[in-house]
Amino acid sequence: MEATTSLLDAAAVGDLVLLDPLTENSLLHTLQERFRRSDIYTYIGNVVISVNPYRSLPIYTPEKVQEYHNCNFFAVKPHIYAIADDAYRSLRDRDRDQCILITGESGAGKTEASKLVMSYVAAVCSKGEEVDKVKEQLLQSNPVLEAFGNAKTVRNDNSSRFGKYMDVEFDFKGEPLGGVISNYLLEKSRIVRHVKGERNFHIFYQLLAGGSAQLLQQLKLRQDCQHYSYLNRESSGLPGMDDAANFRAVQDAMRVIGFSPTEVTALLEVTAVVLKLGNVQLSSNYQSSGMEACSIAEPQELQEICELIGLDPSMLERALCSRTVKARDEAVLTTLSVPQGYYGRDALAKNIYSRLFDWLVNRINTSIQVKPGKQRKVMGVLDIYGFEIFQDNGFEQFIINYCNEKLQQIFILMTLKEEQEEYVREGIQWTPVEFFDNSIICNLIENSKCGILAMLDEECLRPGVVNEDTFLTKLNQLFATHKHYESKETQNARHIMDASLPPQCFRIHHYAGKVTYNVTGFIEKNNDLLFRDLSQAMWAAQHTLLRSLFPEGDPQRVSLKLPPTAGFQFKASVATLMKNLYSKNPNYIRCIKPNETKTAMLFTPELVLAQIRYLGLMENVRVRRAGYAFRQLYGLFLERYKMLSPRTWPRWAGSDREGAKVLLAELAFPPEELAFGHTKIFIRSPHTLFDLERRRQERVAQLATLIQKMFRGWRCRTQYQLMRKSQIIISAWFRGHMQKNKYKQMKRSALIIQAYARGWKSRRLLQELKSQCHRRAAATTIAAYWRGYQVRRAYRRYFRSGASARLANFIYRRLVQKFLVGLRRNLPPLSVMDRTWPPTPYKFLAAANQELRSIFYRWKCTGQRWLMASVPSLQQPFQGEYLGLTQNPKYQKLHAVAKDKLVMADTVRKVNRANGKTVPRLLLLTTEHLVLADPKAAQPKTVLSLSDIRSVSVTRFSDGLLALHLKETSTGGAKGDFLLVSDHLIELITRLHQTLMDATAQALPLHIAGQKVENLRYD
């Protein structure tokens, strides 16, 4: 709805067909107003007009792509995506080949428009690995061709200096299969000269700015652009363009397309050869015969070129400075003057680059072309140079404007044809339209017998002295009375004084305006001659790519037939292009440049008006409005305007056509304003349509008021019903709450009554149980007394006679037991020097106590001698450092962990407390720490402070066992004590004791166990 309203906005209509009144000023004002609103796209029917904003706009997002995907062309705001979607769906669903013609002058945004069309088609196609690969290759062909075929001009920083037509081929499902690119008339003269303020082709600057030092050295190039004559020895800087980044993008694009590294290198080598040819300087000298000749002034550049292409420098020098002329069976070698030598050098550079560009296009086609045999549909996209009117117009502008004349011709004819076909299809009578037919201008240029191109070819082939004066004289004779041709001579014959027309020029009245062409250079550029010696020299090079560009240089294929002229080749290419376009359904994008300074959002009315005239936009609107200005499908029309009649509102039960008739009959429009086709309604004047839209807006306001009234009533009723429902719910919940409380009170009373009843029963039962217990306890007591009485009676009878002896023996045993247990608990120290012994508690045990004292002392002395005998003598002195930390760098970082002085370093084995297995460890004893580390990784496992060691224990055997007992409050104490096995146990204990004494002034507690180490603490 929003988009349709935009199309019918009276201040700035989205479709110029609806413009009322239709004048040049109103059309210009509409474009300016829409441009001010950042609406750069406008329709003329199904033709899109695009005004270049010279800045980025947020209208090309993925969300916009989805908005225009599968949409109705006139149901959305004007956009380039709409025409791209309409063309793609016509190709996919209706099986009709499409072509999108993008026209406009240089700087109007044609190249960007073609990119947007291709990116949209790529975005809406189905996904898949193979499909994505094809889409990526098609899209990546743009940066490669732009680098080699685009340049900065005074009007455009990225001007296409060649024409490009791309046929994108799809399968029956609409998925891209590949494509074919055709190129037209590369402006190769730009290689050798361009005006100040312009640049040569982008690739030269990109290569010098983005090439690595190694690559430039390989290509024998310098990074300074001012070193090269073909670059006008000017600075390469261009605001807003990063040549280095663009060069990387070109390399990535060639990789995606499928160029091998060898092909990329060969391509850049040939490019470097073209650039270096401009630095080959010639000097003049005279032969003995007195004839002027030329020679290479500085052979260094020539030597480097020959090294790049694998050619003998003398052969290239001979081809540049002389020429072989064949007459019958004789060949004569003639020397060239300096101007002739420079002409041959520049011709060679232009031919190399032009043929290299053709090879590049063919190489891209090889990668993206479709395999033969597949059924395919085709969408063509034409991005070709726009109409050019410069201060000095030459052969290139003449050829370019001829191509635009042909495109204007096909635009008018196919627009009229499409309009006529729609009227016939809908059964509406066709009204003939008067328009300017530019076929007379096309015939003036391309007539095969007496056209300007035919006369130019004839002049190039004529023997004798040939120059531009004879060519211009012939044109003046042929077209003296032609109303679209002017020259100084014809104007004088008509007695018209025209000071703006120089003698060496002629003027053609193109559809876009009058253009004056300077004939200087026409014959030279049309001949496009390259001396055979240069072709043969290139064919003799060892460089594979360069050699393939000059097949005519093969001595076995020498032909005396002149090659076709540039004009003849371009005329044939244009004819093929026109035939291709006529076979497809056309879609048009007309690009307009709003200002000459490339300033963002600046609209120059005079410049835009000139483009409106030569693009024929007024004629296009008149053609669309020749019969009826507005047409729409019955269904869409009825859906939009059905509220204007009570018979069609809110629903119409019959057909859409009958509904539209009923609706318009009640609105009482004049019959001549309406026509009913088979599927569409036609409205003659925009005034009627705007009146219809005004009535709709008024009716929409009434319906909006009605909807608001009904909505407010519905909202009040709904609110009342909600309040009533809420009151009912609250009442129901309140009554339920009261009943629940009453039930709870009754339940609580019943529970209290039940509790009292159960308590009474329980108390009665308790009293009965207590009575039973009392009786049972009384019976038990009586029975116990009775049994005791019987036992005492039996005891007095049988045991009282020997009771004293038994009691004395029992007391004696208890005293001895008490003595021995107390002696065990109070044994004196194990030191041999200690002779202390506990005193005897009872006199009858004095002898036994003395004997035990003697036995204990002898045992203590015997154990001390055995222990001393089990300690071996030391075989070697203490070394302290057994790991070789200074020789092994792997272990040196372990010493940095402790950060203090090293006392001892040794290898030990740590005993696993869980299973008794041992693992090797590196032990480092420093003045403050004890470190255990992994010998393989040389990483510390445990770092203990010496203050954390509580004591150590060893066995009385020579097994090397050492138990480190840690304090429970220490950091490592949480893991338990450590059990180690060391081959240098005595040294380890000694150094540990000394270190601990130095650090804490306390002795190391040492325990010697019997058979095993006891009192180990586990975590």
Short mmCIF file of N, CA, C and O in Angstrom, two decimals, residues 763-777:
data_model
loop_
_atom_site.label_atom_id
_atom_site.label_comp_id
_atom_site.label_asym_id
_atom_site.label_seq_id
_atom_site.Cartn_x
_atom_site.Cartn_y
_atom_site.Cartn_z
N ARG A 763 -5.66 -43.17 77.66
CA ARG A 763 -5.38 -43.14 79.10
C ARG A 763 -5.89 -44.40 79.80
O ARG A 763 -5.23 -44.95 80.68
N ARG A 764 -7.05 -44.84 79.40
CA ARG A 764 -7.57 -46.09 79.99
C ARG A 764 -6.65 -47.25 79.67
O ARG A 764 -6.31 -48.07 80.53
N LEU A 765 -6.20 -47.32 78.43
CA LEU A 765 -5.30 -48.40 78.04
C LEU A 765 -3.98 -48.29 78.78
O LEU A 765 -3.39 -49.30 79.19
N LEU A 766 -3.47 -47.03 78.98
CA LEU A 766 -2.21 -46.83 79.69
C LEU A 766 -2.31 -47.30 81.15
O LEU A 766 -1.40 -47.94 81.68
N GLN A 767 -3.42 -46.98 81.78
CA GLN A 767 -3.60 -47.41 83.16
C GLN A 767 -3.59 -48.94 83.26
O GLN A 767 -3.00 -49.53 84.17
N GLU A 768 -4.25 -49.58 82.33
CA GLU A 768 -4.30 -51.05 82.34
C GLU A 768 -2.91 -51.62 82.10
O GLU A 768 -2.51 -52.60 82.76
N LEU A 769 -2.14 -51.01 81.17
CA LEU A 769 -0.80 -51.49 80.90
C LEU A 769 0.11 -51.29 82.11
O LEU A 769 0.94 -52.15 82.43
N LYS A 770 -0.01 -50.11 82.75
CA LYS A 770 0.78 -49.86 83.95
C LYS A 770 0.48 -50.90 85.03
O LYS A 770 1.39 -51.38 85.72
N SER A 771 -0.76 -51.22 85.18
CA SER A 771 -1.16 -52.23 86.19
C SER A 771 -0.53 -53.58 85.88
O SER A 771 0.01 -54.26 86.77
N GLN A 772 -0.54 -53.94 84.57
CA GLN A 772 0.08 -55.20 84.17
C GLN A 772 1.58 -55.18 84.42
O GLN A 772 2.17 -56.17 84.87
N CYS A 773 2.22 -54.02 84.14
CA CYS A 773 3.68 -53.89 84.35
C CYS A 773 4.00 -54.03 85.85
O CYS A 773 5.00 -54.66 86.21
N HIS A 774 3.23 -53.40 86.67
CA HIS A 774 3.47 -53.49 88.11
C HIS A 774 3.37 -54.93 88.60
O HIS A 774 4.21 -55.39 89.39
N ARG A 775 2.38 -55.63 88.12
CA ARG A 775 2.22 -57.02 88.54
C ARG A 775 3.38 -57.86 88.03
O ARG A 775 3.92 -58.72 88.75
N ARG A 776 3.82 -57.59 86.77
CA ARG A 776 4.92 -58.37 86.21
C ARG A 776 6.22 -58.06 86.96
O ARG A 776 7.04 -58.94 87.24
N ALA A 777 6.45 -56.77 87.33
CA ALA A 777 7.66 -56.38 88.08
C ALA A 777 7.66 -57.01 89.48
O ALA A 777 8.70 -57.47 89.98
#
